[in-house]
Amino acid sequence: MYYYKLKRQSVTTTYDPTSRTTPTRYRERASYDRDVVHRILDEALICHLGYVNDGRPVVLPTTHARCGETLYLHGSTGSRPMLSAHAALPVCVTATLVDGLVLARSALHHSLVYRSVVVLGDARLVDDPEEKLRALGCLLDHVAAGRADDCRAPNPRELAMTAVLALDLVEVSAKVRSGGPADEPEDLELPHWAGVVPLSVTAGNPVPADDLDPAVPVPPYLAAYSR
Amino acid sequence: MYYYKLKRQSVTTTYDPTSRTTPTRYRERASYDRDVVHRILDEALICHLGYVNDGRPVVLPTTHARCGETLYLHGSTGSRPMLSAHAALPVCVTATLVDGLVLARSALHHSLVYRSVVVLGDARLVDDPEEKLRALGCLLDHVAAGRADDCRAPNPRELAMTAVLALDLVEVSAKVRSGGPADEPEDLELPHWAGVVPLSVTAGNPVPADDLDPAVPVPPYLAAYSR
């Protein structure tokens, strides 16, 4: 309990907004709350990594994992962003959860119920073998909590094939849009249905690999999988 | 039938790969097939739009719509990418569908079942009022097929508030990863469960807006919503 208090005191509860993390519109949707940001990053299975290549943008989907105030990404040492990251790599990492469709009477007021996080910064390649192993464990546990301890750890050859990027959570913002449509007063009597269609990600029954020994049970963290 | 044949002859069935759309690894996962690309773009509710601002990458989630071989995006005329697009705006638009988790015996071989599309190019602001209206209709129908004709169309003031970007589908690739884990032969007897956990997006029951007249029925395209 004392440790918990100490930890909480060591960081502020919010990220400091910057000009780049201050939206030009819908400012009320922006949040810099660490808990809000952490929950979105932890729930989102994947993110989209943006970087600049020859002056042009590139956006690739990838998994991520938050470990405290650091976001980890990984890839093959031969992949383009990893090759570019030998110095610090300017990146934008965006994670988005879509929770529903917002149907309004007017075309303009259609929207989505969503939660997103944008992280800006310079990613660094993780060199320290211990941090790298820890980050890879976080990446596995992000996909399925408990998996890092329930598989064969990477051997030195596999570790050398894998590059890990670390991005400190410093310039960060969340955007959250909730609730139903906000139609114009003069549109309320129009005959069009208005409201929200909720969306969620659901997991089906685990499908064993063809070569799996049928005696190996489905672990609990997969049998009741949800995000 | 004759028209259909004519149309099919007018375009090739694949996009031409470029150095930027040729992956450095897992080349067997890449596809340039127009049908594959179209299906992914049409099924994905949102995409992530990447552009460069002051030399640094920015990645924002947004909805999109494909209309033939053109991808449309929209936003407020005051939003950053729209303000930047008065000349052609170099963009990367990436849409990703995650269909499952791939659990392997070894940490390294964990993966996802996914389908993604990357579109590179210079987006242009749509000036022509007819194309703009048509694009906004496509964007609504992309979210829920049939909605464009079942809501109040934008008035001139609303049209002026909305910017539409068009991106021709020229430099395009899909990446598709399907199937179960590919473990090393020496790992097959390890006691860890291996296989796929399927994931899908499901829609809940539509929730009417608080101010909706209860006599307005849920339209069929929302009652049985799926992507």
Coordinates of C-alpha atoms in Angstrom, one line a residue:
Chain A
M1 CA 0.0 0.0 0.0
Y2 CA 2.8 2.4 0.9
Y3 CA 4.6 1.4 -2.3
Y4 CA 1.4 2.0 -4.3
K5 CA 1.2 5.5 -2.8
L6 CA 4.8 6.2 -3.6
K7 CA 4.4 5.1 -7.1
R8 CA 1.3 7.2 -7.7
Q9 CA 3.0 10.3 -6.3
S10 CA 6.0 9.9 -8.7
V11 CA 4.0 10.7 -11.8
T12 CA 1.3 13.2 -12.5
T13 CA -2.2 11.8 -13.3
T14 CA -2.2 13.5 -16.7
Y15 CA 0.0 14.0 -19.8
D16 CA 0.9 17.6 -20.6
P17 CA -0.9 18.7 -23.8
T18 CA 1.3 20.1 -26.6
S19 CA 0.3 22.0 -29.7
R20 CA 0.4 18.7 -31.6
T21 CA -1.8 16.9 -29.1
T22 CA -4.4 19.7 -28.9
P23 CA -7.2 19.1 -31.4
T24 CA -8.3 22.0 -33.7
R25 CA -11.9 20.9 -33.1
Y26 CA -14.1 18.9 -30.7
R27 CA -11.7 19.8 -27.9
E28 CA -14.1 18.3 -25.4
R29 CA -13.3 14.9 -26.8
A30 CA -9.6 15.1 -26.0
S31 CA -8.3 13.6 -22.8
Y32 CA -4.8 13.6 -21.3
D33 CA -5.7 11.4 -18.4
R34 CA -3.1 8.6 -17.9
D35 CA -5.7 6.0 -16.8
V36 CA -7.9 6.7 -19.9
V37 CA -4.9 6.5 -22.2
H38 CA -3.6 3.3 -20.5
R39 CA -7.0 1.6 -20.7
I40 CA -7.3 2.3 -24.4
L41 CA -3.8 1.1 -25.2
D42 CA -4.3 -2.0 -23.1
E43 CA -7.6 -2.9 -24.7
A44 CA -6.6 -2.3 -28.3
L45 CA -5.1 -5.5 -29.8
I46 CA -3.3 -3.7 -32.5
C47 CA -2.1 -0.2 -33.3
H48 CA -1.0 1.6 -36.5
L49 CA 2.6 2.7 -36.6
G50 CA 3.4 5.8 -38.7
Y51 CA 6.8 6.8 -39.8
V52 CA 8.3 8.8 -42.6
N53 CA 10.2 7.1 -45.4
D54 CA 11.9 9.4 -48.1
G55 CA 9.7 12.2 -47.0
R56 CA 6.5 10.3 -47.4
P57 CA 4.2 8.7 -44.8
V58 CA 4.0 5.0 -44.1
V59 CA 1.4 3.4 -41.8
L60 CA 1.6 -0.3 -40.8
P61 CA -0.5 -2.3 -38.5
T62 CA 1.3 -4.1 -35.6
T63 CA 0.8 -5.3 -32.1
H64 CA 2.0 -3.2 -29.2
A65 CA 2.3 -3.5 -25.4
R66 CA 2.3 -0.9 -22.7
C67 CA 4.7 -1.5 -19.8
G68 CA 4.3 1.3 -17.4
E69 CA 4.9 4.5 -19.3
T70 CA 6.7 2.8 -22.2
L71 CA 5.1 1.4 -25.3
Y72 CA 6.8 -1.5 -27.0
L73 CA 6.5 -2.5 -30.7
H74 CA 8.4 -5.3 -32.4
G75 CA 9.2 -6.6 -35.8
S76 CA 11.8 -8.4 -37.8
T77 CA 15.2 -6.9 -37.7
G78 CA 14.9 -6.8 -41.5
S79 CA 11.6 -4.8 -41.6
R80 CA 11.7 -1.3 -42.9
P81 CA 10.9 0.7 -39.7
M82 CA 13.3 -1.4 -37.6
L83 CA 16.1 -0.8 -40.2
S84 CA 15.3 2.9 -40.0
A85 CA 15.4 3.0 -36.2
H86 CA 19.2 2.7 -35.6
A87 CA 19.1 6.3 -34.6
A88 CA 15.8 7.5 -33.0
L89 CA 12.9 7.1 -35.3
P90 CA 10.2 9.8 -35.3
V91 CA 6.9 7.9 -35.1
C92 CA 3.2 8.3 -34.5
V93 CA 1.5 5.3 -32.9
T94 CA -2.3 5.3 -33.0
A95 CA -4.6 2.8 -31.4
T96 CA -8.4 2.9 -32.0
L97 CA -11.4 1.1 -30.6
V98 CA -14.7 1.4 -32.4
D99 CA -17.6 0.9 -30.0
G100 CA -20.5 1.7 -32.2
L101 CA -22.1 3.5 -35.2
V102 CA -23.9 6.8 -34.5
L103 CA -26.9 7.3 -36.9
A104 CA -28.3 10.8 -37.0
R105 CA -31.3 12.2 -39.0
S106 CA -28.9 14.4 -41.0
A107 CA -25.9 13.1 -43.1
L108 CA -23.6 15.6 -41.4
H109 CA -24.1 14.4 -37.8
H110 CA -23.3 10.7 -38.5
S111 CA -20.4 9.6 -36.4
L112 CA -18.8 6.7 -34.6
V113 CA -18.6 5.8 -30.9
Y114 CA -14.9 5.4 -30.5
R115 CA -11.9 5.7 -28.2
S116 CA -8.4 6.4 -29.7
V117 CA -4.9 7.2 -28.5
V118 CA -2.2 9.0 -30.4
V119 CA 1.4 8.7 -29.2
L120 CA 4.0 11.0 -30.7
G121 CA 7.8 10.7 -30.2
D122 CA 11.1 9.3 -31.2
A123 CA 11.2 5.5 -30.9
R124 CA 14.5 3.9 -29.9
L125 CA 15.7 0.4 -30.7
V126 CA 16.0 -1.7 -27.5
D127 CA 19.6 -2.9 -27.2
D128 CA 19.6 -4.2 -23.6
P129 CA 18.9 -8.0 -23.8
E130 CA 17.0 -8.0 -20.5
E131 CA 14.7 -5.1 -21.5
K132 CA 14.2 -6.8 -24.9
L133 CA 13.2 -10.1 -23.3
R134 CA 10.9 -8.3 -20.9
A135 CA 9.3 -6.3 -23.8
L136 CA 8.7 -9.5 -25.8
G137 CA 7.0 -11.0 -22.7
C138 CA 4.8 -7.8 -22.4
L139 CA 3.9 -8.1 -26.1
L140 CA 2.7 -11.7 -25.7
D141 CA 0.8 -10.9 -22.5
H142 CA -0.8 -8.0 -24.3
V143 CA -2.3 -10.4 -26.8
A144 CA -3.3 -13.0 -24.2
A145 CA -2.6 -12.3 -20.5
G146 CA -0.5 -15.2 -19.2
R147 CA 0.8 -16.4 -22.5
A148 CA 4.4 -15.2 -21.9
D149 CA 4.8 -17.9 -19.2
D150 CA 3.0 -20.5 -21.2
C151 CA 5.2 -20.9 -24.3
R152 CA 8.8 -21.5 -25.2
A153 CA 10.9 -18.4 -24.6
P154 CA 12.9 -17.1 -27.6
N155 CA 16.4 -18.6 -28.0
P156 CA 19.4 -16.4 -28.8
R157 CA 19.0 -16.9 -32.6
E158 CA 15.3 -15.9 -32.4
L159 CA 16.1 -12.9 -30.2
A160 CA 18.7 -11.7 -32.8
M161 CA 16.0 -11.9 -35.5
T162 CA 13.6 -9.7 -33.5
A163 CA 13.9 -6.0 -33.1
V164 CA 12.0 -4.1 -30.4
L165 CA 11.1 -0.5 -30.5
A166 CA 10.5 1.5 -27.3
L167 CA 8.5 4.7 -27.2
D168 CA 8.1 6.7 -24.0
L169 CA 4.6 7.9 -23.2
V170 CA 5.2 11.6 -23.1
E171 CA 3.4 13.4 -25.9
V172 CA 0.1 11.5 -25.7
S173 CA -3.6 12.2 -26.1
A174 CA -6.8 10.2 -26.1
K175 CA -9.9 11.1 -28.0
V176 CA -13.2 9.7 -26.7
R177 CA -16.6 10.1 -28.5
S178 CA -19.5 8.6 -26.6
G179 CA -23.3 8.9 -26.6
G180 CA -25.9 9.2 -29.3
P181 CA -26.5 11.5 -32.2
A182 CA -26.6 15.3 -31.8
D183 CA -29.1 16.3 -34.5
E184 CA -30.2 19.9 -35.3
P185 CA -33.5 20.8 -33.5
E186 CA -35.2 21.3 -36.8
D187 CA -34.3 17.7 -37.9
L188 CA -35.8 15.9 -34.9
E189 CA -39.2 15.2 -36.5
L190 CA -37.7 13.7 -39.7
P191 CA -38.8 10.1 -40.3
H192 CA -35.3 8.7 -40.1
W193 CA -34.2 6.3 -37.4
A194 CA -31.5 7.8 -35.1
G195 CA -29.4 6.2 -32.4
V196 CA -26.4 3.9 -31.8
V197 CA -25.6 0.4 -33.1
P198 CA -23.1 -1.0 -30.6
L199 CA -20.1 -2.9 -31.9
S200 CA -17.8 -5.2 -30.1
V201 CA -15.0 -7.7 -30.8
T202 CA -16.0 -11.2 -29.8
A203 CA -13.9 -14.3 -29.6
G204 CA -15.1 -17.6 -31.0
N205 CA -14.1 -21.1 -29.7
P206 CA -10.4 -21.7 -29.9
V207 CA -9.5 -23.9 -32.9
P208 CA -6.6 -26.3 -32.1
A209 CA -3.7 -26.6 -34.6
D210 CA -3.9 -29.7 -36.8
D211 CA -0.8 -31.1 -35.1
L212 CA -1.8 -30.4 -31.5
D213 CA -1.9 -33.3 -29.1
P214 CA -5.7 -33.5 -28.2
A215 CA -4.6 -34.1 -24.6
V216 CA -3.4 -30.5 -24.3
P217 CA -6.2 -28.5 -22.8
V218 CA -7.3 -24.9 -23.9
P219 CA -5.8 -22.6 -21.2
P220 CA -8.2 -20.5 -19.2
Y221 CA -6.9 -17.2 -20.6
L222 CA -8.0 -18.4 -24.1
A223 CA -11.2 -20.3 -23.2
A224 CA -12.8 -17.0 -21.8
Y225 CA -11.0 -14.6 -24.1
S226 CA -12.2 -11.0 -24.3
R227 CA -10.5 -7.7 -24.6
Chain B
M1 CA -23.9 -9.0 -69.4
Y2 CA -22.2 -7.3 -72.4
Y3 CA -21.6 -4.2 -70.3
Y4 CA -20.2 -6.3 -67.5
K5 CA -17.7 -7.8 -69.9
L6 CA -16.7 -4.5 -71.3
K7 CA -16.1 -3.1 -67.8
R8 CA -14.0 -6.0 -66.8
Q9 CA -11.8 -5.6 -69.8
S10 CA -11.1 -1.9 -69.1
V11 CA -9.0 -2.6 -66.0
T12 CA -6.4 -5.2 -65.2
T13 CA -7.3 -7.6 -62.4
T14 CA -4.3 -6.6 -60.3
Y15 CA -2.4 -3.5 -59.2
D16 CA 1.2 -3.2 -60.3
P17 CA 3.6 -3.7 -57.5
T18 CA 6.2 -1.0 -56.8
S19 CA 9.3 -1.0 -54.7
R20 CA 7.2 0.5 -51.9
T21 CA 4.5 -2.1 -52.0
T22 CA 6.8 -5.0 -52.2
P23 CA 7.4 -6.4 -48.7
T24 CA 10.9 -7.1 -47.5
R25 CA 9.7 -10.3 -45.9
Y26 CA 6.7 -12.8 -46.0
R27 CA 6.3 -12.0 -49.7
E28 CA 3.8 -14.8 -50.0
R29 CA 1.4 -12.8 -47.8
A30 CA 1.3 -9.9 -50.3
S31 CA -1.5 -9.6 -52.8
Y32 CA -2.1 -7.1 -55.6
D33 CA -5.5 -8.6 -56.6
R34 CA -8.1 -5.9 -57.0
D35 CA -10.9 -8.1 -55.7
V36 CA -8.9 -8.9 -52.5
V37 CA -8.1 -5.3 -52.0
H38 CA -11.6 -4.1 -52.6
R39 CA -13.1 -6.6 -50.2
I40 CA -10.8 -5.6 -47.4
L41 CA -11.4 -1.9 -47.9
D42 CA -15.1 -2.4 -48.1
E43 CA -15.3 -4.6 -45.0
A44 CA -13.1 -2.4 -42.8
L45 CA -15.2 0.2 -41.1
I46 CA -12.3 2.6 -40.5
C47 CA -8.8 3.2 -41.8
H48 CA -5.8 5.0 -40.4
L49 CA -4.7 8.0 -42.5
G50 CA -1.0 8.9 -42.3
Y51 CA 0.5 12.2 -43.5
V52 CA 3.6 14.2 -42.7
N53 CA 3.4 17.4 -40.7
D54 CA 6.6 19.4 -40.2
G55 CA 8.6 16.4 -41.2
R56 CA 7.0 14.1 -38.7
P57 CA 4.4 11.4 -39.1
V58 CA 0.8 11.8 -38.0
V59 CA -1.7 8.9 -38.0
L60 CA -5.4 9.5 -37.5
P61 CA -8.3 7.1 -37.5
T62 CA -11.2 8.0 -39.9
T63 CA -13.9 6.4 -42.0
H64 CA -13.3 5.8 -45.7
A65 CA -15.3 4.6 -48.7
R66 CA -14.3 3.0 -51.9
C67 CA -16.1 4.1 -55.0
G68 CA -14.7 2.1 -57.9
E69 CA -11.0 2.8 -58.0
T70 CA -11.1 5.9 -55.8
L71 CA -10.9 6.0 -52.0
Y72 CA -12.7 8.9 -50.3
L73 CA -12.0 10.3 -46.8
H74 CA -13.7 13.3 -45.2
G75 CA -13.2 15.7 -42.4
S76 CA -13.9 19.2 -41.2
T77 CA -12.5 21.8 -43.5
G78 CA -10.7 23.1 -40.3
S79 CA -8.9 19.8 -39.6
R80 CA -5.2 19.5 -40.0
P81 CA -5.0 17.1 -43.0
M82 CA -7.7 18.9 -44.9
L83 CA -6.0 22.2 -44.4
S84 CA -2.7 20.7 -45.6
A85 CA -4.4 19.2 -48.7
H86 CA -4.9 22.4 -50.8
A87 CA -2.1 21.1 -53.0
A88 CA -1.8 17.3 -53.3
L89 CA -1.2 15.7 -49.9
P90 CA 1.1 12.7 -49.8
V91 CA -0.7 10.1 -47.7
C92 CA -0.7 6.5 -46.6
V93 CA -4.1 5.0 -45.9
T94 CA -4.1 1.6 -44.1
A95 CA -7.1 -0.5 -43.3
T96 CA -6.7 -3.6 -41.1
L97 CA -9.1 -6.5 -40.2
V98 CA -8.0 -8.8 -37.4
D99 CA -9.6 -12.2 -37.7
G100 CA -7.9 -14.1 -34.9
L101 CA -5.0 -14.7 -32.6
V102 CA -2.4 -17.3 -33.6
L103 CA -1.0 -19.1 -30.6
A104 CA 2.2 -21.1 -31.2
R105 CA 4.3 -23.2 -28.9
S106 CA 7.2 -20.8 -29.2
A107 CA 7.1 -17.1 -28.4
L108 CA 8.5 -16.2 -31.8
H109 CA 5.8 -17.8 -33.9
H110 CA 2.9 -16.1 -32.3
S111 CA 1.0 -14.0 -34.8
L112 CA -2.4 -12.7 -35.9
V113 CA -4.8 -13.8 -38.5
Y114 CA -5.3 -10.6 -40.4
R115 CA -6.0 -8.8 -43.7
S116 CA -4.7 -5.4 -44.4
V117 CA -4.5 -2.9 -47.3
V118 CA -2.0 -0.1 -47.7
V119 CA -2.7 2.6 -50.2
L120 CA 0.0 5.1 -51.1
G121 CA -0.4 8.3 -53.1
D122 CA -1.2 11.9 -53.3
A123 CA -4.7 12.8 -52.1
R124 CA -6.5 15.6 -53.7
L125 CA -9.3 17.8 -52.2
V126 CA -12.5 17.3 -54.0
D127 CA -13.8 20.6 -55.4
D128 CA -16.5 19.5 -57.8
P129 CA -19.8 19.8 -55.8
E130 CA -21.3 16.7 -57.5
E131 CA -18.4 14.5 -56.8
K132 CA -18.3 15.8 -53.2
L133 CA -22.0 14.9 -52.7
R134 CA -21.5 11.5 -54.3
A135 CA -18.5 10.9 -52.1
L136 CA -20.4 11.8 -48.9
G137 CA -23.1 9.4 -50.0
C138 CA -20.5 6.6 -50.5
L139 CA -19.1 7.4 -47.0
L140 CA -22.5 7.0 -45.4
D141 CA -23.3 3.8 -47.4
H142 CA -19.9 2.4 -46.4
V143 CA -20.9 2.7 -42.7
A144 CA -24.4 1.2 -43.3
A145 CA -25.5 0.3 -46.9
G146 CA -28.7 2.2 -47.7
R147 CA -28.2 5.0 -45.2
A148 CA -27.3 7.7 -47.8
D149 CA -30.9 7.6 -49.0
D150 CA -32.4 7.4 -45.5
C151 CA -31.3 10.7 -43.9
R152 CA -31.3 14.4 -44.6
A153 CA -28.8 15.3 -47.3
P154 CA -26.2 18.0 -46.4
N155 CA -27.3 21.6 -47.1
P156 CA -24.9 24.1 -48.7
R157 CA -23.7 25.3 -45.3
E158 CA -22.9 21.8 -44.1
L159 CA -21.2 21.0 -47.5
A160 CA -19.0 24.0 -47.1
M161 CA -18.0 22.8 -43.6
T162 CA -17.0 19.3 -44.9
A163 CA -13.8 18.6 -46.9
V164 CA -13.5 15.4 -48.9
L165 CA -10.2 13.9 -50.0
A166 CA -9.9 11.5 -53.0
L167 CA -7.1 9.0 -53.4
D168 CA -6.8 7.0 -56.6
L169 CA -6.1 3.3 -56.0
V170 CA -2.9 3.0 -58.0
E171 CA -0.1 2.1 -55.6
V172 CA -1.9 -0.5 -53.5
S173 CA -1.1 -3.8 -51.8
A174 CA -2.9 -6.2 -49.5
K175 CA -1.4 -8.4 -46.9
V176 CA -3.2 -11.5 -45.8
R177 CA -2.1 -13.9 -43.1
S178 CA -4.4 -16.9 -42.6
G179 CA -4.1 -20.4 -41.1
G180 CA -2.7 -21.7 -37.8
P181 CA 0.7 -21.5 -36.2
A182 CA 3.9 -22.7 -37.9
D183 CA 6.0 -24.1 -35.1
E184 CA 9.5 -25.5 -35.4
P185 CA 9.4 -29.3 -35.7
E186 CA 11.4 -29.7 -32.4
D187 CA 8.7 -27.7 -30.5
L188 CA 5.6 -29.8 -31.6
E189 CA 5.7 -31.9 -28.4
L190 CA 5.9 -29.0 -26.0
P191 CA 2.9 -29.0 -23.6
H192 CA 1.6 -25.6 -24.7
W193 CA -1.8 -25.2 -26.4
A194 CA -1.4 -24.1 -30.1
G195 CA -4.1 -22.9 -32.5
V196 CA -6.3 -20.0 -33.4
V197 CA -8.7 -17.9 -31.4
P198 CA -11.1 -16.5 -34.0
L199 CA -12.1 -12.8 -33.5
S200 CA -15.0 -11.0 -35.1
V201 CA -16.8 -7.7 -34.9
T202 CA -20.4 -8.2 -33.8
A203 CA -23.3 -5.7 -33.6
G204 CA -25.6 -5.4 -30.7
N205 CA -29.2 -4.4 -30.8
P206 CA -29.7 -0.8 -32.1
V207 CA -30.2 1.7 -29.2
P208 CA -32.6 4.5 -30.2
A209 CA -31.8 8.1 -29.4
D210 CA -33.5 9.5 -26.4
D211 CA -35.5 11.9 -28.5
L212 CA -36.5 9.4 -31.2
D213 CA -40.2 9.0 -31.9
P214 CA -40.8 5.3 -30.8
A215 CA -43.0 4.9 -34.0
V216 CA -39.9 5.1 -36.2
P217 CA -38.8 1.5 -36.9
V218 CA -35.2 0.3 -37.0
P219 CA -34.4 0.0 -40.7
P220 CA -33.5 -3.4 -42.0
Y221 CA -29.9 -2.4 -42.8
L222 CA -29.3 -1.8 -39.1
A223 CA -31.5 -4.6 -37.6
A224 CA -29.3 -7.2 -39.3
Y225 CA -26.0 -5.2 -39.2
S226 CA -22.8 -7.0 -40.0
R227 CA -19.6 -6.2 -41.9

